[in-house]
Short mmCIF file of C-alpha atoms and ligand atoms in Angstrom, two decimals:
data_model
loop_
_atom_site.label_atom_id
_atom_site.label_comp_id
_atom_site.label_asym_id
_atom_site.label_seq_id
_atom_site.Cartn_x
_atom_site.Cartn_y
_atom_site.Cartn_z
CA UNK A 1 -29.63 14.73 -8.90
CA UNK A 2 -31.60 11.91 -7.25
CA UNK A 3 -30.14 10.85 -3.91
CA UNK A 4 -28.41 7.45 -3.99
CA UNK A 5 -28.69 4.86 -1.20
CA UNK A 6 -25.53 4.22 0.86
CA UNK A 7 -25.11 0.66 -0.45
CA UNK A 8 -25.23 1.76 -4.10
CA UNK A 9 -22.56 4.39 -3.51
CA UNK A 10 -20.53 1.80 -1.66
CA UNK A 11 -20.38 -0.47 -4.71
CA UNK A 12 -20.13 2.29 -7.35
CA UNK A 13 -17.41 4.40 -5.72
CA UNK A 14 -18.50 7.65 -7.40
CA UNK A 15 -21.76 9.61 -7.68
CA UNK A 16 -23.71 8.94 -10.93
CA UNK A 17 -22.31 12.12 -12.56
CA UNK A 18 -18.73 11.01 -11.89
CA UNK A 19 -18.29 13.46 -8.99
CA UNK A 20 -17.77 12.74 -5.30
CA UNK A 21 -20.74 11.62 -3.24
CA UNK A 22 -21.78 13.87 -0.33
CA UNK A 23 -24.75 13.55 2.03
CA UNK A 24 -27.86 15.46 0.94
CA UNK A 25 -28.22 16.87 4.45
CA UNK A 26 -26.79 16.28 7.90
CA UNK A 27 -28.92 15.98 11.01
CA UNK A 28 -27.98 17.96 14.11
CA UNK A 29 -27.11 15.71 17.03
CA UNK A 30 -28.61 17.32 20.14
CA UNK A 31 -26.82 17.51 23.48
CA UNK A 32 -29.28 15.05 24.99
CA UNK A 33 -28.48 12.42 22.37
CA UNK A 34 -24.76 13.00 22.83
CA UNK A 35 -25.11 12.46 26.58
CA UNK A 36 -27.04 9.23 25.99
CA UNK A 37 -24.19 8.02 23.76
CA UNK A 38 -21.67 8.22 26.64
CA UNK A 39 -22.71 4.79 27.87
CA UNK A 40 -22.15 3.04 24.51
CA UNK A 41 -19.15 0.94 23.57
CA UNK A 42 -17.38 1.71 20.29
CA UNK A 43 -19.34 -0.77 18.16
CA UNK A 44 -22.66 0.51 19.54
CA UNK A 45 -21.67 4.12 18.95
CA UNK A 46 -20.56 3.23 15.40
CA UNK A 47 -23.97 1.68 14.72
CA UNK A 48 -25.72 4.85 15.97
CA UNK A 49 -23.59 7.21 13.88
CA UNK A 50 -23.49 5.05 10.75
CA UNK A 51 -27.26 4.56 10.84
CA UNK A 52 -27.51 8.27 10.00
CA UNK A 53 -25.70 7.72 6.70
CA UNK A 54 -26.63 4.10 5.92
CA UNK A 55 -30.39 4.30 6.40
CA UNK A 56 -30.83 1.57 3.77
CA UNK A 57 -29.29 -1.05 6.11
CA UNK A 58 -31.65 -2.41 8.80
CA UNK A 59 -30.54 -1.34 12.30
CA UNK A 60 -29.96 -4.85 13.66
CA UNK A 61 -27.85 -5.75 10.65
CA UNK A 62 -25.80 -2.59 11.00
CA UNK A 63 -25.20 -3.33 14.68
CA UNK A 64 -23.97 -6.84 13.76
CA UNK A 65 -21.61 -5.37 11.14
CA UNK A 66 -20.04 -2.86 13.54
CA UNK A 67 -19.78 -5.53 16.26
CA UNK A 68 -17.78 -7.71 13.87
CA UNK A 69 -15.65 -4.83 12.53
CA UNK A 70 -14.68 -3.50 15.97
CA UNK A 71 -14.38 -6.84 17.82
CA UNK A 72 -11.55 -7.30 20.35
CA UNK A 73 -9.94 -9.90 18.04
CA UNK A 74 -9.55 -7.12 15.44
CA UNK A 75 -8.81 -4.18 17.75
CA UNK A 76 -7.31 -5.42 21.04
CA UNK A 77 -7.83 -1.87 22.27
CA UNK A 78 -10.28 0.44 20.54
CA UNK A 79 -9.52 4.15 20.10
CA UNK A 80 -7.93 4.68 23.54
CA UNK A 81 -7.15 8.21 24.71
CA UNK A 82 -3.46 8.34 25.71
CA UNK A 83 -2.47 11.46 27.70
CA UNK A 84 0.86 13.10 26.78
CA UNK A 85 0.64 16.10 29.11
CA UNK A 86 -2.25 18.02 30.69
CA UNK A 87 -4.52 19.21 27.88
CA UNK A 88 -2.82 17.15 25.16
CA UNK A 89 -3.62 13.51 24.36
CA UNK A 90 -3.47 11.04 21.51
CA UNK A 91 -6.57 9.33 20.17
CA UNK A 92 -5.18 5.86 19.39
CA UNK A 93 -6.56 4.88 16.00
CA UNK A 94 -3.78 2.46 15.07
CA UNK A 95 -4.51 -0.55 17.26
CA UNK A 96 -5.87 -2.64 14.35
CA UNK A 97 -4.19 -5.35 12.25
CA UNK A 98 -2.04 -3.05 10.07
CA UNK A 99 -1.11 -0.53 12.78
CA UNK A 100 -2.52 2.50 10.94
CA UNK A 101 -5.77 4.46 11.29
CA UNK A 102 -7.03 3.23 7.92
CA UNK A 103 -8.04 -0.02 9.65
CA UNK A 104 -10.77 1.90 11.51
CA UNK A 105 -12.76 2.53 8.32
CA UNK A 106 -11.53 -0.39 6.25
CA UNK A 107 -12.61 -3.05 8.76
CA UNK A 108 -16.16 -1.71 8.56
CA UNK A 109 -15.92 -1.66 4.76
CA UNK A 110 -14.88 -5.33 4.74
CA UNK A 111 -17.98 -6.26 6.72
CA UNK A 112 -20.40 -4.13 4.74
CA UNK A 113 -19.06 -5.26 1.34
CA UNK A 114 -19.57 -8.92 2.22
CA UNK A 115 -23.04 -8.14 3.58
CA UNK A 116 -24.28 -6.11 0.60
CA UNK A 117 -22.77 -8.42 -2.04
CA UNK A 118 -24.26 -11.46 -0.30
CA UNK A 119 -27.73 -9.91 -0.19
CA UNK A 120 -27.58 -8.89 -3.83
CA UNK A 121 -25.90 -12.06 -5.08
CA UNK A 122 -23.13 -9.97 -6.67
CA UNK A 123 -19.35 -10.14 -6.72
CA UNK A 124 -16.79 -7.32 -6.67
CA UNK A 125 -13.13 -7.25 -7.67
CA UNK A 126 -11.41 -4.42 -5.85
CA UNK A 127 -8.63 -2.84 -7.90
CA UNK A 128 -6.24 -0.42 -6.24
CA UNK A 129 -2.72 0.93 -6.08
CA UNK A 130 -0.79 1.47 -2.89
CA UNK A 131 2.46 2.87 -1.65
CA UNK A 132 1.90 1.16 1.69
CA UNK A 133 -0.84 1.81 4.25
CA UNK A 134 -4.02 1.75 2.15
CA UNK A 135 -3.24 -1.51 0.42
CA UNK A 136 -2.49 -3.42 3.56
CA UNK A 137 -5.51 -2.03 5.43
CA UNK A 138 -7.75 -3.05 2.50
CA UNK A 139 -6.25 -6.52 2.26
CA UNK A 140 -6.53 -7.26 5.98
CA UNK A 141 -10.14 -6.08 5.94
CA UNK A 142 -11.16 -8.09 2.85
CA UNK A 143 -9.11 -11.28 3.27
CA UNK A 144 -11.31 -14.36 3.26
CA UNK A 145 -14.50 -12.33 2.69
CA UNK A 146 -17.07 -13.93 0.38
CA UNK A 147 -17.95 -12.31 -2.93
CA UNK A 148 -14.96 -9.99 -3.06
CA UNK A 149 -11.37 -10.20 -4.34
CA UNK A 150 -8.56 -7.68 -4.11
CA UNK A 151 -6.04 -6.82 -6.84
CA UNK A 152 -3.49 -4.48 -5.28
CA UNK A 153 -0.71 -2.95 -7.38
CA UNK A 154 2.42 -1.85 -5.55
CA UNK A 155 5.76 -0.47 -6.77
CA UNK A 156 8.27 -3.34 -6.76
CA UNK A 157 11.09 -2.79 -4.28
CA UNK A 158 9.81 0.61 -3.14
CA UNK A 159 7.95 -0.20 0.04
CA UNK A 160 9.55 -0.75 3.43
CA UNK A 161 10.43 -4.33 4.38
CA UNK A 162 7.75 -4.17 7.05
CA UNK A 163 5.07 -3.02 4.59
CA UNK A 164 6.08 -5.69 2.07
CA UNK A 165 5.97 -8.42 4.67
CA UNK A 166 2.61 -7.18 5.88
CA UNK A 167 0.96 -7.36 2.48
CA UNK A 168 2.78 -10.17 0.73
CA UNK A 169 2.54 -12.64 3.60
CA UNK A 170 -1.24 -12.92 3.19
CA UNK A 171 -2.03 -16.34 1.79
CA UNK A 172 -5.78 -15.88 1.27
CA UNK A 173 -6.98 -16.90 -2.18
CA UNK A 174 -8.97 -13.71 -2.69
CA UNK A 175 -5.93 -11.47 -2.17
CA UNK A 176 -3.71 -10.75 -5.20
CA UNK A 177 -0.55 -8.70 -4.73
CA UNK A 178 0.94 -7.48 -8.00
CA UNK A 179 4.36 -5.84 -7.63
CA UNK A 180 5.04 -3.75 -10.72
CA UNK A 181 8.52 -2.69 -11.81
CA UNK A 182 7.72 1.02 -11.63
CA UNK A 183 6.85 3.82 -9.20
CA UNK A 184 3.57 4.38 -7.36
CA UNK A 185 2.24 6.92 -9.86
CA UNK A 186 2.62 4.39 -12.67
CA UNK A 187 0.66 1.82 -10.66
CA UNK A 188 -1.99 4.46 -10.06
CA UNK A 189 -2.14 5.27 -13.79
CA UNK A 190 -2.78 1.62 -14.62
CA UNK A 191 -5.64 1.53 -12.10
CA UNK A 192 -7.13 4.70 -13.60
CA UNK A 193 -6.83 3.37 -17.11
CA UNK A 194 -8.51 0.02 -16.29
CA UNK A 195 -11.23 1.56 -14.12
CA UNK A 196 -11.82 4.17 -16.85
CA UNK A 197 -12.41 1.45 -19.45
CA UNK A 198 -16.12 1.08 -18.71
CA UNK A 199 -16.52 -2.10 -20.72
CA UNK A 200 -13.64 -3.77 -18.84
CA UNK A 201 -14.87 -2.40 -15.52
CA UNK A 202 -18.38 -3.77 -16.00
CA UNK A 203 -17.33 -7.11 -17.39
CA UNK A 204 -14.99 -7.83 -14.48
CA UNK A 205 -17.09 -6.16 -11.75
CA UNK A 206 -14.33 -3.76 -10.71
CA UNK A 207 -14.69 -1.69 -7.54
CA UNK A 208 -12.45 0.56 -5.44
CA UNK A 209 -11.66 1.36 -1.82
CA UNK A 210 -9.57 4.49 -2.38
CA UNK A 211 -9.70 7.49 -0.11
CA UNK A 212 -12.64 9.17 -1.85
CA UNK A 213 -14.85 6.21 -0.91
CA UNK A 214 -17.76 7.77 0.96
CA UNK A 215 -18.26 4.78 3.28
CA UNK A 216 -14.71 5.22 4.57
CA UNK A 217 -15.36 8.87 5.41
CA UNK A 218 -18.64 7.94 7.13
CA UNK A 219 -16.92 5.30 9.28
CA UNK A 220 -14.28 7.86 10.28
CA UNK A 221 -16.89 10.30 11.60
CA UNK A 222 -17.51 7.83 14.44
CA UNK A 223 -14.17 8.30 16.18
CA UNK A 224 -14.58 12.07 16.43
CA UNK A 225 -17.75 11.46 18.45
CA UNK A 226 -15.92 8.78 20.46
CA UNK A 227 -12.95 11.05 21.14
CA UNK A 228 -15.18 13.93 22.24
CA UNK A 229 -17.17 11.62 24.56
CA UNK A 230 -13.95 10.31 26.18
CA UNK A 231 -12.33 13.74 26.58
CA UNK A 232 -15.32 15.56 28.12
CA UNK A 233 -17.67 15.13 31.06
CA UNK A 234 -20.66 17.21 30.05
CA UNK A 235 -22.31 18.52 26.94
CA UNK A 236 -21.14 22.14 26.92
CA UNK A 237 -17.44 21.30 26.63
CA UNK A 238 -15.41 21.80 23.50
CA UNK A 239 -12.51 19.69 22.23
CA UNK A 240 -9.97 20.40 19.47
CA UNK A 241 -8.61 17.73 17.14
CA UNK A 242 -5.25 17.77 15.34
CA UNK A 243 -5.02 15.62 12.22
CA UNK A 244 -1.93 14.59 10.21
CA UNK A 245 -3.30 15.06 6.71
CA UNK A 246 -2.63 13.74 3.22
CA UNK A 247 -5.71 13.18 1.08
CA UNK A 248 -7.90 15.22 3.46
CA UNK A 249 -10.06 12.15 4.23
CA UNK A 250 -9.41 11.90 7.94
CA UNK A 251 -9.96 15.58 8.75
CA UNK A 252 -12.97 15.80 6.41
CA UNK A 253 -14.70 13.31 8.73
CA UNK A 254 -14.02 15.75 11.60
CA UNK A 255 -15.54 18.57 9.58
CA UNK A 256 -18.67 16.45 9.07
CA UNK A 257 -18.88 15.64 12.79
CA UNK A 258 -18.57 19.35 13.57
CA UNK A 259 -21.33 20.21 11.10
CA UNK A 260 -23.51 17.65 12.91
CA UNK A 261 -23.17 19.76 16.03
CA UNK A 262 -20.36 17.94 17.82
CA UNK A 263 -18.72 20.64 20.02
CA UNK A 264 -15.38 20.77 18.20
CA UNK A 265 -13.50 24.02 18.72
CA UNK A 266 -10.64 23.68 16.22
CA UNK A 267 -9.76 21.23 13.49
CA UNK A 268 -5.99 21.56 13.31
CA UNK A 269 -4.66 20.39 9.95
CA UNK A 270 -1.00 19.28 9.96
CA UNK A 271 0.99 18.76 6.77
CA UNK A 272 4.59 17.71 6.23
CA UNK A 273 6.87 19.44 3.71
CA UNK A 274 4.14 18.89 1.10
CA UNK A 275 2.28 21.91 2.41
CA UNK A 276 -0.34 22.67 -0.26
CA UNK A 277 -3.20 22.50 2.23
CA UNK A 278 -1.43 24.62 4.83
CA UNK A 279 -0.98 27.31 2.20
CA UNK A 280 -4.68 27.11 1.39
CA UNK A 281 -5.81 27.45 5.00
CA UNK A 282 -3.41 30.34 5.61
CA UNK A 283 -4.01 32.29 2.40
CA UNK A 284 -7.05 30.92 0.58
CA UNK A 285 -4.95 30.10 -2.47
CA UNK A 286 -5.03 26.50 -3.67
CA UNK A 287 -1.98 25.60 -5.73
CA UNK A 288 -1.45 21.83 -5.92
CA UNK A 289 2.02 20.81 -7.10
CA UNK A 290 2.68 18.21 -9.83
CA UNK A 291 3.24 14.66 -8.58
CA UNK A 292 6.84 14.78 -9.82
CA UNK A 293 7.56 17.72 -7.48
CA UNK A 294 6.10 16.06 -4.40
CA UNK A 295 8.77 15.57 -1.73
CA UNK A 296 9.51 12.06 -0.48
CA UNK A 297 9.50 12.66 3.29
CA UNK A 298 9.84 10.66 6.50
CA UNK A 299 6.04 10.81 6.92
CA UNK A 300 5.42 9.15 3.55
CA UNK A 301 1.67 8.57 3.88
CA UNK A 302 1.23 12.35 3.78
CA UNK A 303 3.31 12.85 0.61
CA UNK A 304 0.38 14.05 -1.42
CA UNK A 305 0.16 17.10 -3.63
CA UNK A 306 -3.46 16.87 -4.76
CA UNK A 307 -5.74 15.92 -1.86
CA UNK A 308 -8.55 13.90 -3.38
CA UNK A 309 -11.17 14.74 -0.73
CA UNK A 310 -10.53 18.48 -0.66
CA UNK A 311 -13.29 19.05 -3.23
CA UNK A 312 -15.85 17.92 -0.65
CA UNK A 313 -14.77 20.68 1.72
CA UNK A 314 -14.74 23.33 -1.01
CA UNK A 315 -18.32 22.28 -1.81
CA UNK A 316 -19.31 23.37 1.70
CA UNK A 317 -17.26 26.57 1.46
CA UNK A 318 -19.22 27.67 -1.62
CA UNK A 319 -22.54 26.86 0.06
CA UNK A 320 -22.97 23.54 -1.71
CA UNK A 321 -23.09 25.07 -5.15
CA UNK A 322 -21.95 22.17 -7.36
CA UNK A 323 -21.75 24.47 -10.40
CA UNK A 324 -19.30 26.74 -8.57
CA UNK A 325 -17.17 23.70 -7.64
CA UNK A 326 -16.95 22.66 -11.32
CA UNK A 327 -15.98 26.22 -12.23
CA UNK A 328 -13.19 26.21 -9.67
CA UNK A 329 -11.88 22.86 -10.85
CA UNK A 330 -12.09 24.11 -14.43
CA UNK A 331 -9.96 27.08 -13.42
CA UNK A 332 -7.57 24.71 -11.68
CA UNK A 333 -7.21 22.66 -14.86
CA UNK A 334 -6.54 25.82 -16.92
CA UNK A 335 -4.29 27.82 -14.61
CA UNK A 336 -3.05 25.36 -12.00
CA UNK A 337 -4.68 27.22 -9.09
CA UNK A 338 -7.71 28.99 -7.69
CA UNK A 339 -8.12 31.67 -5.08
CA UNK A 340 -10.75 31.62 -2.34
CA UNK A 341 -9.08 34.23 -0.14
CA UNK A 342 -12.36 36.20 -0.12
CA UNK A 343 -13.90 33.32 1.85
CA UNK A 344 -11.07 33.09 4.37
CA UNK A 345 -13.16 34.27 7.33
CA UNK A 346 -15.26 31.13 6.89
CA UNK A 347 -12.35 28.74 7.30
CA UNK A 348 -11.75 29.42 10.97
CA UNK A 349 -14.84 31.26 12.16
CA UNK A 350 -17.48 29.10 10.60
CA UNK A 351 -15.64 25.80 10.13
CA UNK A 352 -12.95 25.93 12.84
CA UNK A 353 -9.95 25.10 10.63
CA UNK A 354 -6.38 26.17 11.40
CA UNK A 355 -3.20 24.63 9.98
CA UNK A 356 0.55 24.27 10.22
CA UNK A 357 3.58 22.55 8.70
CA UNK A 358 6.02 20.09 10.22
CA UNK A 359 9.43 19.25 8.75
CA UNK A 360 11.77 16.27 9.10
CA UNK A 361 13.66 18.05 11.90
CA UNK A 362 10.34 18.84 13.65
CA UNK A 363 9.35 15.17 13.46
CA UNK A 364 12.59 13.99 15.03
CA UNK A 365 12.39 16.68 17.76
CA UNK A 366 8.78 15.88 18.51
CA UNK A 367 9.29 12.10 18.65
CA UNK A 368 12.22 12.68 21.01
CA UNK A 369 10.55 15.24 23.28
CA UNK A 370 7.26 13.34 23.59
CA UNK A 371 9.22 10.20 24.43
CA UNK A 372 11.29 12.02 27.03
CA UNK A 373 8.39 13.87 28.64
CA UNK A 374 5.71 11.20 28.65
CA UNK A 375 7.41 7.89 27.83
CA UNK A 376 5.08 7.49 24.82
CA UNK A 377 6.69 6.64 21.48
CA UNK A 378 4.89 8.14 18.47
CA UNK A 379 5.25 7.52 14.74
CA UNK A 380 6.47 10.24 12.31
CA UNK A 381 2.95 11.09 11.01
CA UNK A 382 1.53 11.43 14.50
CA UNK A 383 4.58 13.57 15.31
CA UNK A 384 3.58 16.00 12.56
CA UNK A 385 0.18 16.20 14.26
CA UNK A 386 1.65 16.77 17.72
CA UNK A 387 4.06 19.43 16.43
CA UNK A 388 1.28 21.51 14.87
CA UNK A 389 -1.17 20.77 17.72
CA UNK A 390 1.26 22.27 20.26
CA UNK A 391 1.13 25.57 18.36
CA UNK A 392 -2.66 25.70 18.64
CA UNK A 393 -3.38 24.57 22.20
CA UNK A 394 -5.82 26.85 24.06
CA UNK A 395 -6.43 27.01 27.81
CA UNK A 396 -9.22 24.77 29.03
CA UNK A 397 -9.77 23.04 25.68
CA UNK A 398 -8.52 19.45 25.48
CA UNK A 399 -6.51 18.81 22.30
CA UNK A 400 -6.71 15.29 20.84
CA UNK A 401 -4.10 14.37 18.23
CA UNK A 402 -5.22 11.54 15.97
CA UNK A 403 -2.58 8.81 16.14
CA UNK A 404 -2.50 7.68 12.52
CA UNK A 405 0.13 4.91 12.77
CA UNK A 406 2.23 3.05 15.33
CA UNK A 407 6.00 3.61 15.40
CA UNK A 408 6.75 -0.06 14.57
CA UNK A 409 5.90 0.70 10.94
CA UNK A 410 8.62 3.34 10.64
CA UNK A 411 11.60 1.91 12.49
CA UNK A 412 14.21 3.86 10.54
CA UNK A 413 12.95 7.31 11.51
CA UNK A 414 12.33 6.23 15.09
CA UNK A 415 15.91 5.01 15.27
CA UNK A 416 17.13 8.31 13.89
CA UNK A 417 15.12 10.18 16.55
CA UNK A 418 15.86 8.19 19.72
CA UNK A 419 18.64 5.77 18.78
CA UNK A 420 16.45 2.77 19.52
CA UNK A 421 14.19 0.46 17.56
CA UNK A 422 10.44 0.76 18.20
CA UNK A 423 8.71 -2.20 19.86
CA UNK A 424 6.86 -4.56 17.50
CA UNK A 425 3.43 -5.79 18.66
CA UNK A 426 3.47 -9.43 19.64
CA UNK A 427 1.14 -10.58 16.85
CA UNK A 428 3.61 -9.28 14.26
CA UNK A 429 6.90 -10.43 15.73
CA UNK A 430 7.28 -13.33 13.30
CA UNK A 431 6.15 -11.23 10.32
CA UNK A 432 9.53 -10.99 8.60
CA UNK A 433 9.88 -14.77 8.54
CA UNK A 434 6.50 -15.57 7.00
CA UNK A 435 6.26 -16.90 3.42
CA UNK A 436 5.48 -14.21 0.90
CA UNK A 437 3.19 -14.48 -2.09
CA UNK A 438 3.48 -11.81 -4.76
CA UNK A 439 3.27 -11.64 -8.55
CA UNK A 440 6.04 -9.48 -10.01
CA UNK A 441 5.29 -8.06 -13.44
CA UNK A 442 6.19 -5.26 -15.83
CA UNK A 443 4.51 -1.90 -15.48
CA UNK A 444 2.26 -2.75 -18.38
CA UNK A 445 -1.49 -2.27 -18.45
CA UNK A 446 -2.03 -5.29 -20.73
CA UNK A 447 -0.25 -7.68 -18.36
CA UNK A 448 -2.29 -6.42 -15.42
CA UNK A 449 -5.53 -6.63 -17.42
CA UNK A 450 -4.68 -10.15 -18.44
CA UNK A 451 -3.99 -11.19 -14.84
CA UNK A 452 -7.35 -9.74 -13.75
CA UNK A 453 -9.14 -11.50 -16.61
CA UNK A 454 -7.73 -14.81 -15.44
CA UNK A 455 -8.24 -14.36 -11.69
CA UNK A 456 -11.28 -12.12 -11.21
CA UNK A 457 -14.33 -13.50 -9.42
CA UNK A 458 -17.14 -14.20 -11.86
CA UNK A 459 -20.78 -13.42 -11.08
C1 PLP B 1 -3.31 7.77 5.11
C2 PLP B 1 -2.49 8.31 6.22
C3 PLP B 1 -2.50 9.69 6.54
C4 PLP B 1 -3.29 10.71 5.75
O1 PLP B 1 -4.68 10.57 5.92
P1 PLP B 1 -5.69 11.31 4.91
O2 PLP B 1 -7.02 10.77 5.22
O3 PLP B 1 -5.22 10.93 3.52
O4 PLP B 1 -5.58 12.78 5.15
C5 PLP B 1 -1.75 10.11 7.61
N1 PLP B 1 -0.99 9.24 8.33
C6 PLP B 1 -0.95 7.92 8.04
C7 PLP B 1 -0.09 7.03 8.86
C8 PLP B 1 -1.69 7.41 6.98
O5 PLP B 1 -1.65 6.09 6.70
#
């Protein structure tokens, strides 16, 4: 297949054959280059790393985009390393407007969408479904941007009060919140059905920012480099990363950084009770569970049974043989599973992956013990990461746990763990009182289509 430029993939979402886009090749970043990057601030580092993937954007333009995305007004503090105990730290990825790590990639996406659409004189109507974090990160990144509108479907009455207030209080004209009287999967089905109607998709210039979006993965690679640079002093040193995982997007970016030569010792994958990926990394068997059997847990953003980015990792496991990947997914469709146990030595030895599971009781224990030992309050997802990270710490190798959300978003579980409410950042203290703007409608594809027809940006 002919390679596609970064900006085309950005607007299309998928590769031309309907599969997931992956880079044709990855350069190796030499120790000397890594050392030179120590002096850069986050926006400068992001421009260096993203230039590798987005070679169709002029360097000066890219630098301006990352400067805007990672400005102090957006991230008052950018990816700080917060020590918990010797050898174990958090990498703070949740300092952005929606208090979750998705802001790190989405803020760059907001800048690059506006830039590319402006240059091409095009418009894009982003259609998505959310159960919380993705929708708000997308809306905060795209609010007020020229040439792009957002239509975000959410399950009416099924998000936390905080998440509702976060999304529905946005008053920007290009942001459309549609609360459907159904569950998340039904919202997702409506998105799939409209995006799968190619005539409708083309006529209304529909786009997506879901977790398979390649530009999001690329932007996430940056903070692995940043974390390594902050946790080491010289080029020979290794660092391990622990990642609370759902759709496998966050940790996939770590895998890419490692393949580019970043000295990562282990990529520690943490799941909650929905442990499909832990089973895979322990046994080589991949057995996703049906959506209806997915547990609703106290780390809800990881309640995923079918990790949409996992295919990109399997592609590397089978030596980038796209035909073999289709065979495996064919087998999955027929039998509900596939077995790569023969390749198990590759998982850890070649690619550095290990995994573990964390339960509700583990989350509460971990939130409590981290708070007691270090005074740091962590959210339930980050707690899953810390729990599993502790089981994989090795002498002399710093372990960085990616902090994927701040505790303020999950007050109920925090209260259950420590008997206190989490602090709310100052900028959000009046959130609950702000006016909300949301369109409630039936879970009906025709009503949603009709709303989009009436409100979509026209070219
Ligand atoms: C999205 C999310 C995750 C899961 O990240 P993936 O990239 O889907 O693996 C974990 N924690 C939080 C708080 C999230 O919002």
